[in-house]
Coordinates of C-alpha atoms and ligand atoms in Angstrom, one line a residue:
M23 CA 34.7 -31.6 20.2
I24 CA 34.2 -28.3 21.9
S25 CA 36.2 -26.6 19.3
Y26 CA 34.3 -28.2 16.5
L27 CA 31.1 -27.0 18.1
Y28 CA 32.6 -23.6 18.3
I29 CA 33.5 -23.6 14.6
I30 CA 30.0 -24.7 13.7
I31 CA 28.5 -21.9 15.8
L32 CA 30.9 -19.4 14.2
L33 CA 29.9 -20.6 10.7
I34 CA 26.2 -20.2 11.5
E35 CA 26.9 -16.7 12.6
V36 CA 28.8 -16.0 9.4
I37 CA 26.0 -17.3 7.3
N38 CA 23.6 -15.1 9.2
T39 CA 25.8 -12.0 8.7
S40 CA 26.2 -10.0 5.5
T41 CA 29.1 -7.8 4.6
Y42 CA 28.1 -4.8 2.6
L43 CA 29.9 -2.9 -0.1
L44 CA 29.7 0.6 1.3
P45 CA 29.4 3.5 -1.1
A46 CA 32.7 5.4 -1.3
S47 CA 31.2 8.9 -1.5
K48 CA 30.3 10.9 1.6
C49 CA 26.9 12.3 2.4
P50 CA 26.3 16.1 2.1
R51 CA 27.6 18.2 5.0
E52 CA 28.9 15.0 6.6
D53 CA 31.9 16.5 8.2
S54 CA 29.8 19.2 9.9
L55 CA 27.4 16.6 11.1
R56 CA 30.1 14.4 12.6
K57 CA 31.6 17.4 14.4
C58 CA 28.2 18.2 15.9
L59 CA 27.4 14.6 16.9
D60 CA 30.9 14.0 18.3
Q61 CA 30.6 17.1 20.4
H62 CA 27.1 16.5 21.8
I63 CA 26.3 12.8 21.9
K64 CA 27.3 10.7 24.9
G65 CA 26.2 7.4 23.4
T66 CA 28.0 5.6 20.6
V67 CA 27.9 6.9 17.0
N68 CA 28.9 4.6 14.2
Y69 CA 29.9 6.0 10.9
R70 CA 30.8 4.3 7.6
D71 CA 34.5 4.3 8.4
D72 CA 33.9 2.3 11.6
F73 CA 33.5 -0.6 9.2
F74 CA 32.7 -3.4 11.6
S75 CA 30.3 -1.5 13.9
Y76 CA 28.5 0.1 10.9
N77 CA 28.3 -3.3 9.2
T78 CA 26.9 -4.9 12.4
D79 CA 24.3 -2.0 12.5
L80 CA 23.2 -2.8 8.9
N81 CA 22.9 -6.4 9.8
V82 CA 20.3 -5.6 12.5
E83 CA 17.8 -4.8 9.7
Y84 CA 15.7 -7.9 9.3
N85 CA 14.6 -7.5 5.7
Q86 CA 17.7 -7.6 3.6
R87 CA 15.8 -7.1 0.4
I88 CA 16.3 -3.3 0.8
I89 CA 19.4 -1.8 2.5
Y90 CA 20.2 1.9 2.5
F91 CA 23.4 3.4 3.9
P92 CA 22.8 6.0 6.6
V93 CA 25.2 8.8 7.4
A94 CA 25.4 7.4 10.9
F95 CA 23.8 5.2 13.5
V96 CA 23.4 7.1 16.8
R97 CA 22.8 5.1 19.9
P98 CA 21.4 7.6 22.4
I99 CA 21.8 6.7 26.1
D100 CA 19.1 9.1 27.3
V101 CA 16.5 11.6 26.0
I102 CA 19.1 14.4 26.0
D103 CA 21.1 12.4 23.4
V104 CA 17.9 12.1 21.4
Q105 CA 17.3 15.8 21.6
N106 CA 20.9 16.6 20.6
T107 CA 20.8 14.2 17.6
I108 CA 17.6 15.9 16.4
K109 CA 19.2 19.3 16.9
C110 CA 22.3 18.4 14.9
G111 CA 20.3 16.7 12.2
A112 CA 17.7 19.5 11.8
K113 CA 20.4 22.2 11.8
L114 CA 22.2 20.5 8.9
N115 CA 19.0 19.4 7.1
Y116 CA 19.5 15.7 7.6
P117 CA 16.4 13.5 7.4
I118 CA 16.0 11.6 10.7
V119 CA 14.5 8.2 11.4
A120 CA 14.1 6.0 14.5
R121 CA 15.0 2.3 14.7
S122 CA 13.6 0.0 17.4
G123 CA 13.9 -3.6 16.3
G124 CA 14.6 -3.1 12.6
H125 CA 11.8 -5.3 11.4
S126 CA 10.1 -2.8 9.0
S127 CA 9.1 -4.8 5.9
E128 CA 10.4 -1.9 3.7
S129 CA 13.5 -1.2 5.9
Y130 CA 12.1 2.2 6.8
S131 CA 14.2 2.2 9.9
L132 CA 17.1 3.1 7.6
G133 CA 15.0 5.8 5.9
D134 CA 14.0 5.6 2.2
R135 CA 17.3 6.3 0.6
D136 CA 21.0 6.7 1.6
C137 CA 22.3 9.3 4.1
Y138 CA 19.5 9.3 6.7
L139 CA 20.5 9.9 10.3
V140 CA 19.4 6.9 12.2
I141 CA 18.5 7.1 15.9
D142 CA 18.9 3.5 17.0
L143 CA 17.2 3.2 20.3
I144 CA 18.8 -0.1 21.3
T145 CA 20.4 1.2 24.5
L146 CA 17.0 2.5 25.8
N147 CA 16.2 -1.0 27.0
E148 CA 14.7 -0.7 30.5
V149 CA 11.7 -2.7 31.5
T150 CA 9.8 -1.7 34.7
V151 CA 6.8 -3.8 35.8
D152 CA 4.3 -2.6 38.3
I153 CA 1.9 -5.3 39.3
T154 CA -0.2 -3.1 41.6
S155 CA -1.2 -0.7 38.8
Q156 CA -1.0 -3.5 36.1
T157 CA 1.4 -1.5 34.0
A158 CA 4.8 -1.8 32.4
I159 CA 7.1 1.0 31.3
I160 CA 9.5 -0.1 28.5
G161 CA 12.3 1.7 26.7
T162 CA 11.7 1.5 22.9
G163 CA 15.1 -0.2 22.4
N164 CA 13.5 -3.4 23.6
T165 CA 12.3 -6.2 21.5
L166 CA 9.1 -8.1 22.6
N167 CA 11.1 -10.8 24.3
P168 CA 12.3 -9.0 27.4
L169 CA 8.9 -7.6 27.9
Y170 CA 7.2 -10.9 27.7
Y171 CA 9.8 -12.5 29.9
A172 CA 9.6 -9.9 32.6
I173 CA 5.8 -9.9 32.9
N174 CA 5.4 -13.7 32.6
Q175 CA 7.2 -14.1 36.0
Y176 CA 4.2 -12.4 37.5
E177 CA 1.6 -14.3 35.5
F178 CA 0.9 -11.3 33.3
A179 CA 0.6 -11.0 29.6
F180 CA 0.8 -8.3 26.9
P181 CA -1.1 -8.7 23.7
G182 CA 1.6 -8.3 21.0
G183 CA 2.9 -10.4 18.2
L184 CA 4.7 -13.7 18.3
C185 CA 8.1 -13.1 16.9
P186 CA 10.2 -12.3 20.0
H187 CA 12.8 -10.3 18.1
V188 CA 10.3 -7.7 16.7
G189 CA 11.0 -4.2 18.2
V190 CA 8.4 -2.7 20.6
G191 CA 8.8 0.7 18.9
G192 CA 7.5 -0.1 15.4
H193 CA 5.3 -3.0 16.4
I194 CA 3.3 -1.8 19.4
M195 CA 2.7 1.7 17.9
G196 CA 1.6 0.4 14.5
G197 CA -1.0 -2.1 15.9
G198 CA 0.5 -5.4 17.1
M199 CA -1.5 -8.6 16.4
G200 CA -0.9 -11.9 18.2
L201 CA -2.5 -15.0 19.6
I202 CA -4.2 -13.4 22.6
A203 CA -5.7 -10.5 20.6
R204 CA -9.3 -11.8 20.7
R205 CA -9.1 -11.5 24.5
F206 CA -7.0 -8.3 25.0
G207 CA -7.1 -6.5 21.6
Y208 CA -4.2 -5.1 19.6
A209 CA -0.9 -4.0 21.3
S210 CA -1.6 -0.4 20.4
D211 CA -4.9 -0.6 22.3
S212 CA -2.9 -1.1 25.5
I213 CA -0.6 2.0 25.2
L214 CA -1.5 4.2 28.2
D215 CA 1.2 6.8 27.9
A216 CA 4.6 7.6 26.2
Q217 CA 7.6 9.8 26.3
I218 CA 8.4 11.4 23.0
V219 CA 11.0 13.8 21.7
L220 CA 9.4 16.2 19.2
A221 CA 10.8 17.7 16.0
N222 CA 11.6 21.0 17.8
G223 CA 13.7 19.1 20.4
T224 CA 11.1 19.3 23.2
V225 CA 10.6 16.3 25.4
V226 CA 7.1 15.4 26.2
N227 CA 7.3 13.2 29.3
N228 CA 3.6 12.3 29.4
V229 CA 2.0 12.1 26.0
K230 CA -1.4 11.5 27.8
E231 CA -1.4 15.2 28.6
H232 CA -1.7 15.8 24.9
P233 CA -4.7 13.5 24.2
E234 CA -4.6 14.0 20.4
L235 CA -0.9 13.0 20.3
L236 CA -1.7 9.9 22.4
W237 CA -4.6 9.1 20.0
A238 CA -2.1 9.3 17.0
I239 CA 0.5 7.2 18.7
R240 CA -2.0 4.3 19.2
G241 CA -1.8 3.1 15.6
A242 CA 0.4 5.6 13.9
G243 CA 3.2 6.3 16.4
N244 CA 5.6 4.8 14.0
A245 CA 4.6 7.1 11.1
G246 CA 6.5 10.3 11.9
Y247 CA 5.3 12.1 15.0
G248 CA 8.6 12.2 16.9
I249 CA 11.1 9.8 18.5
V250 CA 9.2 7.8 21.2
T251 CA 11.7 6.8 23.9
S252 CA 9.4 4.9 26.2
L253 CA 5.9 3.4 26.3
T254 CA 3.6 2.8 29.3
L255 CA 1.5 -0.3 28.7
R256 CA -1.4 -2.0 30.3
I257 CA -0.6 -5.6 31.2
Y258 CA -3.1 -8.3 32.0
P259 CA -3.2 -11.1 34.6
I260 CA -3.5 -14.5 33.0
P261 CA -3.7 -18.1 34.2
K262 CA -0.4 -19.7 35.3
T263 CA -0.6 -22.1 32.4
V264 CA -2.3 -21.7 29.1
A265 CA -3.3 -24.2 26.4
Y266 CA -1.8 -24.3 22.9
H267 CA -3.2 -26.3 20.0
S268 CA -1.7 -27.3 16.6
F269 CA -3.9 -28.9 14.0
T270 CA -2.7 -30.0 10.6
Y271 CA -4.6 -30.4 7.3
D272 CA -3.9 -31.4 3.7
M273 CA -3.8 -28.7 1.0
N274 CA -7.0 -30.0 -0.6
Q275 CA -8.9 -29.3 2.7
I276 CA -8.2 -25.6 2.6
P277 CA -11.5 -24.5 1.0
S278 CA -13.5 -26.4 3.6
L279 CA -11.2 -25.3 6.4
I280 CA -11.7 -21.6 5.5
S281 CA -15.4 -22.1 5.3
V282 CA -15.5 -23.6 8.8
I283 CA -13.5 -20.6 10.1
N284 CA -16.0 -18.3 8.3
Q285 CA -18.9 -20.1 10.0
L286 CA -17.6 -20.5 13.5
G287 CA -14.7 -18.1 13.9
Y288 CA -16.6 -15.0 15.0
N289 CA -18.4 -16.7 17.9
L290 CA -15.5 -18.6 19.4
H291 CA -14.6 -17.9 23.0
Q292 CA -12.6 -14.7 23.3
N293 CA -9.8 -16.5 25.3
L294 CA -9.1 -18.4 22.1
T295 CA -7.2 -16.9 19.2
F296 CA -5.6 -18.9 16.3
A297 CA -3.9 -18.5 13.0
T298 CA -3.9 -20.6 9.9
A299 CA -0.5 -20.9 8.2
I300 CA 0.0 -22.4 4.7
F301 CA 3.6 -22.9 3.7
E302 CA 5.3 -25.4 1.5
S303 CA 2.2 -27.6 1.1
Q304 CA 1.7 -27.8 4.9
V305 CA -1.3 -26.4 6.6
H306 CA -1.3 -25.6 10.3
V307 CA -4.0 -24.1 12.6
N308 CA -2.2 -23.0 15.7
G309 CA -3.7 -21.2 18.6
I310 CA -3.6 -20.2 22.3
Y311 CA -6.4 -20.5 24.8
L312 CA -6.1 -18.7 28.1
G313 CA -7.2 -21.6 30.2
P314 CA -6.7 -25.4 30.5
V315 CA -6.5 -27.9 27.6
D316 CA -9.7 -29.6 28.4
E317 CA -11.6 -26.3 28.1
L318 CA -9.8 -25.6 24.8
Q319 CA -10.9 -29.0 23.5
L320 CA -14.5 -28.2 24.4
H321 CA -14.4 -24.9 22.6
M322 CA -12.8 -26.5 19.5
Q323 CA -15.0 -29.6 19.4
E324 CA -17.4 -28.3 16.8
F325 CA -14.5 -26.8 14.8
I326 CA -12.7 -30.2 14.7
K327 CA -15.8 -32.1 13.8
L328 CA -16.5 -29.9 10.8
S329 CA -12.9 -29.2 9.6
K330 CA -11.5 -32.8 10.1
P331 CA -7.9 -32.1 10.9
K332 CA -5.3 -34.8 9.9
S333 CA -3.6 -34.4 13.3
V334 CA -4.3 -32.6 16.5
S335 CA -1.8 -31.9 19.3
Y336 CA -2.1 -29.9 22.5
I337 CA 0.4 -28.6 25.1
E338 CA -0.1 -26.8 28.4
D339 CA 2.6 -24.5 29.6
D340 CA 3.2 -21.0 30.7
L341 CA 2.5 -18.3 28.1
Y342 CA 6.1 -17.4 27.6
N343 CA 7.1 -21.0 26.7
V344 CA 4.1 -21.4 24.4
I345 CA 5.1 -18.2 22.5
L346 CA 8.7 -19.4 22.1
Y347 CA 7.3 -22.8 21.0
D348 CA 5.1 -21.3 18.4
S349 CA 7.7 -18.8 17.0
G350 CA 10.2 -21.6 16.6
S351 CA 13.8 -20.7 15.7
A352 CA 13.3 -17.3 14.2
S353 CA 16.3 -16.3 12.2
N354 CA 18.0 -12.9 12.0
H355 CA 17.6 -12.3 8.3
S356 CA 15.2 -12.6 5.5
D357 CA 14.5 -11.2 2.1
F358 CA 10.8 -10.8 1.7
K359 CA 7.8 -8.8 0.5
I360 CA 4.5 -8.7 2.3
K361 CA 0.9 -8.0 1.3
S362 CA -1.8 -7.5 3.8
F363 CA -5.6 -7.7 3.7
Y364 CA -8.4 -7.5 6.2
I365 CA -11.4 -9.8 5.5
D366 CA -15.0 -8.7 6.4
S367 CA -17.1 -10.6 9.0
T368 CA -18.6 -13.0 6.4
G369 CA -15.1 -14.3 5.6
L370 CA -13.4 -14.9 2.3
S371 CA -15.8 -16.4 -0.2
D372 CA -15.3 -19.8 -1.8
E373 CA -14.5 -18.0 -5.0
G374 CA -11.9 -15.9 -3.2
V375 CA -10.3 -18.9 -1.6
N376 CA -10.1 -20.5 -5.0
Y377 CA -8.6 -17.4 -6.6
L378 CA -6.0 -17.2 -3.8
M379 CA -5.0 -20.9 -3.9
K380 CA -4.7 -20.9 -7.7
F381 CA -2.3 -18.0 -7.4
V382 CA -0.2 -19.7 -4.7
E383 CA 0.1 -22.9 -6.8
R384 CA 1.4 -21.1 -9.8
F385 CA 3.6 -18.5 -8.0
K386 CA 7.2 -19.0 -9.0
C387 CA 8.8 -18.0 -5.6
K388 CA 8.4 -19.3 -2.1
I389 CA 5.2 -18.0 -0.5
G390 CA 3.5 -18.2 2.9
V391 CA -0.2 -17.5 3.5
D392 CA -1.4 -16.6 7.0
F393 CA -4.9 -16.1 8.2
S394 CA -5.1 -14.5 11.7
L395 CA -8.4 -14.7 13.4
I396 CA -9.4 -11.4 15.0
G397 CA -12.8 -10.1 16.2
G398 CA -13.6 -10.4 19.9
G399 CA -11.6 -8.0 22.1
V400 CA -10.2 -6.1 19.1
D401 CA -13.7 -4.8 18.4
K402 CA -14.2 -3.2 21.8
F403 CA -12.9 0.0 20.3
R404 CA -14.7 2.2 17.8
R405 CA -12.9 2.8 14.5
N406 CA -12.0 6.4 15.5
E407 CA -11.2 5.8 19.1
T408 CA -7.5 5.4 18.3
A409 CA -5.5 5.9 15.1
Y410 CA -5.7 2.1 14.6
V411 CA -8.8 2.0 12.4
H412 CA -9.2 -1.7 11.4
R413 CA -12.1 -3.0 13.5
G414 CA -15.0 -5.4 12.8
F415 CA -13.1 -7.9 10.6
L416 CA -13.1 -11.6 10.9
Y417 CA -9.5 -12.2 10.0
H418 CA -6.3 -10.6 8.7
L419 CA -4.7 -12.3 5.7
K420 CA -1.0 -12.0 5.0
L421 CA 1.0 -13.1 2.0
K422 CA 4.7 -13.2 2.4
A423 CA 7.0 -13.9 -0.6
F424 CA 10.5 -15.1 0.2
T425 CA 13.6 -14.0 -1.8
P426 CA 11.3 -12.8 -4.5
T427 CA 12.7 -12.2 -8.0
E428 CA 11.6 -9.1 -9.9
E429 CA 9.1 -11.2 -11.8
C430 CA 7.6 -12.6 -8.6
L431 CA 7.4 -9.1 -7.1
Q432 CA 5.4 -8.0 -10.1
D433 CA 3.2 -11.1 -10.1
L434 CA 2.5 -10.7 -6.4
G435 CA 1.7 -7.0 -6.9
M436 CA -0.8 -7.6 -9.8
F437 CA -2.5 -10.5 -8.0
S438 CA -2.8 -8.5 -4.8
Q439 CA -4.4 -5.6 -6.4
N440 CA -7.1 -7.7 -8.2
F441 CA -7.6 -9.9 -5.1
Q442 CA -8.1 -6.9 -2.8
R443 CA -10.5 -5.2 -5.3
K444 CA -12.6 -8.4 -5.8
Y445 CA -12.6 -10.3 -2.6
T446 CA -11.3 -8.4 0.5
S447 CA -12.0 -5.2 2.3
Y448 CA -10.3 -2.0 1.2
E449 CA -8.0 -1.9 4.2
S450 CA -4.4 -3.1 4.8
Y451 CA -2.3 -3.3 8.0
Q452 CA 0.3 -0.5 8.4
N453 CA 2.7 -2.8 10.3
H454 CA 3.1 -4.8 7.1
I455 CA 4.0 -1.7 5.3
D456 CA 4.2 -2.0 1.5
R457 CA 5.8 0.7 -0.6
Q458 CA 3.9 -0.3 -3.7
L459 CA 0.4 -0.2 -2.1
D460 CA -1.8 2.3 -3.9
N461 CA -3.7 4.8 -1.8
W462 CA -2.0 3.5 1.3
Q463 CA -3.1 6.5 3.4
C464 CA -6.7 5.4 3.3
R465 CA -5.9 1.7 3.4
Y466 CA -3.8 2.0 6.5
Y467 CA -5.7 4.8 8.4
G468 CA -9.1 5.0 6.8
E469 CA -11.2 8.0 7.9
N470 CA -8.7 8.7 10.6
F471 CA -6.2 9.9 8.1
G472 CA -7.4 13.5 8.0
R473 CA -7.0 13.9 11.7
L474 CA -3.6 12.3 11.6
V475 CA -2.5 15.0 9.1
E476 CA -3.8 17.8 11.4
I477 CA -1.9 16.3 14.3
K478 CA 1.2 15.9 12.3
R479 CA 1.0 19.6 11.3
K480 CA 0.9 20.6 14.9
Y481 CA 3.8 18.4 16.2
D482 CA 6.1 18.3 13.2
P483 CA 5.1 21.3 11.1
Y484 CA 8.3 21.2 8.9
N485 CA 8.0 17.5 8.3
L486 CA 11.4 16.6 9.8
F487 CA 10.3 13.0 10.3
R488 CA 9.5 12.0 6.7
W489 CA 9.9 9.0 4.4
N490 CA 7.9 7.4 1.6
Q491 CA 5.0 6.3 3.9
S492 CA 5.1 8.7 6.8
I493 CA 2.1 10.9 7.5
S494 CA 2.4 14.0 5.5
T495 CA 1.9 17.6 6.6
N496 CA 0.4 18.6 3.3
T497 CA -1.9 16.4 1.2
R498 CA -4.9 16.5 -1.1
I499 CA -5.8 12.9 -0.2
S500 CA -9.1 12.6 1.7
C501 CA -10.3 9.2 3.0
Y502 CA -14.0 9.8 3.6
Ligands
FAD620 C1 9.7 -11.8 11.4 C2 8.6 -10.9 11.6 C3 7.5 -11.2 12.4 C4 6.4 -10.4 12.6 N1 5.4 -10.8 13.4 C5 4.4 -10.0 13.6 C6 3.3 -10.4 14.4 O1 3.2 -11.5 14.9 N2 2.3 -9.5 14.6 C7 2.3 -8.3 14.1 O2 1.3 -7.5 14.3 N3 3.3 -7.8 13.3 C8 4.3 -8.7 13.1 N4 5.4 -8.2 12.3 C9 5.3 -6.9 11.7 C10 5.9 -5.9 12.7 O3 5.0 -5.6 13.7 C11 6.4 -4.6 12.0 O4 7.4 -4.9 11.1 C12 6.9 -3.6 13.0 O5 6.7 -2.3 12.5 C13 8.4 -3.8 13.4 O6 8.8 -3.0 14.4 P1 10.3 -2.7 14.7 O7 10.5 -1.8 15.8 O8 11.0 -4.0 14.8 O9 10.8 -2.1 13.3 P2 11.7 -0.9 12.9 O10 12.1 -1.2 11.5 O11 12.7 -0.5 13.9 O12 10.6 0.3 12.9 C14 9.5 0.3 12.0 C15 9.0 1.7 11.8 O13 8.7 2.3 13.0 C16 9.4 3.5 13.3 N5 9.8 3.5 14.7 C17 10.4 2.5 15.3 N6 10.6 2.8 16.6 C18 10.2 4.0 16.8 C19 10.1 4.9 17.9 N7 10.6 4.6 19.1 N8 9.6 6.2 17.7 C20 9.1 6.5 16.5 N9 9.1 5.7 15.4 C21 9.6 4.5 15.5 C22 10.7 3.3 12.4 O14 11.2 4.6 12.0 C23 10.1 2.6 11.2 O15 9.5 3.5 10.3 C24 6.5 -9.1 12.0 C25 7.5 -8.7 11.2 C26 8.6 -9.6 11.0 C27 9.7 -9.1 10.1
NAG621 C1 -10.2 -16.1 30.1 O1 -9.0 -15.3 30.4 C2 -9.1 -14.5 31.5 C3 -7.9 -13.6 31.5 O2 -6.7 -14.3 31.5 C4 -9.2 -15.4 32.7 O3 -9.2 -14.6 33.9 C5 -10.5 -16.2 32.6 O4 -10.6 -17.1 33.7 C6 -10.5 -16.9 31.3 N1 -11.9 -17.4 31.2 C7 -12.1 -18.7 30.9 C8 -13.6 -19.0 30.8 O5 -11.3 -19.5 30.8
NAG622 C1 20.8 -13.0 15.7 O1 21.5 -14.2 15.8 C2 22.4 -14.3 16.9 C3 23.0 -15.7 16.8 O2 23.1 -16.2 15.6 C4 21.6 -14.1 18.2 O3 22.6 -14.1 19.2 C5 20.9 -12.7 18.2 O4 20.2 -12.6 19.3 C6 20.0 -12.7 16.9 N1 19.4 -11.3 16.9 C7 18.2 -11.1 16.4 C8 17.8 -9.7 16.4 O5 17.5 -12.0 16.0
NAG623 C1 -16.0 9.2 16.4 O1 -17.1 8.7 15.8 C2 -18.3 9.0 16.5 C3 -19.5 8.4 15.7 O2 -19.2 7.1 15.3 C4 -18.5 10.5 16.7 O3 -19.7 10.7 17.5 C5 -17.3 11.0 17.4 O4 -17.4 12.4 17.5 C6 -16.0 10.6 16.7 N1 -14.9 11.1 17.4 C7 -13.9 11.8 16.9 C8 -12.8 12.2 17.8 O5 -13.9 12.1 15.7
NAG624 C1 7.7 22.4 20.4 O1 6.4 22.0 19.8 C2 5.4 21.7 20.7 C3 4.2 21.1 20.0 O2 3.8 22.0 19.0 C4 5.1 22.9 21.5 O3 4.1 22.6 22.5 C5 6.3 23.4 22.2 O4 6.1 24.6 22.9 C6 7.4 23.6 21.2 N1 8.7 23.9 22.0 C7 9.5 24.9 21.6 C8 10.7 25.1 22.4 O5 9.2 25.7 20.7
NAG625 C1 10.7 7.0 -2.0 O1 11.5 8.2 -1.7 C2 12.6 8.3 -2.5 C3 13.3 9.6 -2.1 O2 13.5 9.7 -0.8 C4 12.3 8.3 -3.9 O3 13.5 8.3 -4.7 C5 11.5 7.1 -4.3 O4 11.1 7.2 -5.7 C6 10.3 7.0 -3.4 N1 9.6 5.7 -3.7 C7 8.2 5.7 -3.9 C8 7.7 4.3 -4.2 O5 7.5 6.6 -3.7

């Protein structure tokens, strides 16, 4: 029996793991680079000829739609290793990129073509919690899970996303939106300080001593300012148990459901955040309330009366368990394409909902639609207070196509362009990065883009950290 179980587990692992056909040719100056890294790096370095380790490293990348073959994966054990990797790479003219959790939707943590030098931060995985100052210091090799787990023990929370395997590096620095956002804001709003290794190899231990760099990291820290090795975060005391709700609806109720969200969403209690997910003809409205179930029911009374869910269920548990419950069994791999939209405070119009649902019905690949209610605490900040510009919206809308064919990718692209022009705001979320998005500089960073370019020029003047959608040092684009 045990051995059968073991075989089943092994099979699951095999299904979850890809084996790649590696390119036979070497990267330019590869031998010199290897010599430099072998001489100076204390941590592990995996090259293509370490087939199993290199293959395992490729498998970390969540979106298997795009895979590039880096020259090497370096796993620094400290900032000195990061400095030395940058020095070896810069000297031999190798493009360098950081990887935290590998969840970039365009696989940018492998660069934007073969032969990048990847600094995989996985070994920088310390988590230090200080309840007195209500802060946590985390290495950027962590995923959200160890952070949530560590602070939950003290009845503290951090306002990040729900998927526990997402890396803190990309996620927190590019925004970070979850089910306690309306109370505590975006994850990037809670970055207090950071340690970063710059393009010239200098370590900045306290980014807050460079206020403009701190400003940039809070929303664009994953867009090419340096390799961030740790983040100091504000954490928040929360009740010992919180309430979670899950309502279901029929597909034909979607127009009325969205109109109820438009009507009531903005004024709901800030301790309450929910998201509406539409997938495979099922409609769920799931949310968290920082307080007991009976209070949650009170706050949702009007919402339920008007939207008429087919079923309602509630649980009360500690926040950590509730997040695990909501995220379900998140798998390792996927093959997806994402489109992102912010919707103004009046909400998506009936016509917009209709246009969207018609598209979903005729779309030839699997697609998920997700409305995340925002407002509340995320609007405490002015648009230019941090690099994260998107404020004053009612919800964020995400479309996620699974294993899209070329035809589906084109269809999704065309639809999204029209939909954004006709029915949504101009802006999109940089953490759902999309290589095909036109004028992404202004959609991701708005009027903050110009200042981001200035700061980039100062801290990475030779554009060492560059890929298709990093902040450039030199541009004619202006977003005013
Ligand atoms: C399954 C899934 C669920 C998600 N759920 C949510 C959600 O609930 N809420 C939400 O807001 N978003 C969510 N996202 C989006 C997610 O926030 C982004 O994909 C995020 O950028 C991933 O971060 P990462 O560190 O895992 O990715 P990586 O691929 O490792 O990195 C992303 C980018 O950041 C850069 N980077 C990473 N670490 C560093 C560093 N230390 N220093 C400098 N640059 C760095 C990388 O070079 C890369 O360009 C989800 C994505 C997936 C795939
Ligand atoms: C809202 O959440 C905060 C922070 O967790 C908590 O202190 C407060 O009691 C909650 N308020 C209500 C009305 O439940
Ligand atoms: C991938 O899946 C394996 C088991 O199948 C699990 O142990 C591991 O934590 C998962 N990793 C990620 C990043 O999801
Ligand atoms: C941010 O915008 C406000 C006006 O809305 C302006 O007064 C302030 O100078 C701006 N700050 C920066 C850093 O640009
Ligand atoms: C590296 O760049 C930073 C930011 O411009 C600068 O402050 C620092 O002096 C530079 N270090 C060296 C060694 O040039
Ligand atoms: C991204 O960059 C690569 C080169 O690094 C280039 O070949 C490719 O065309 C770029 N893609 C886009 C969409 O700009």
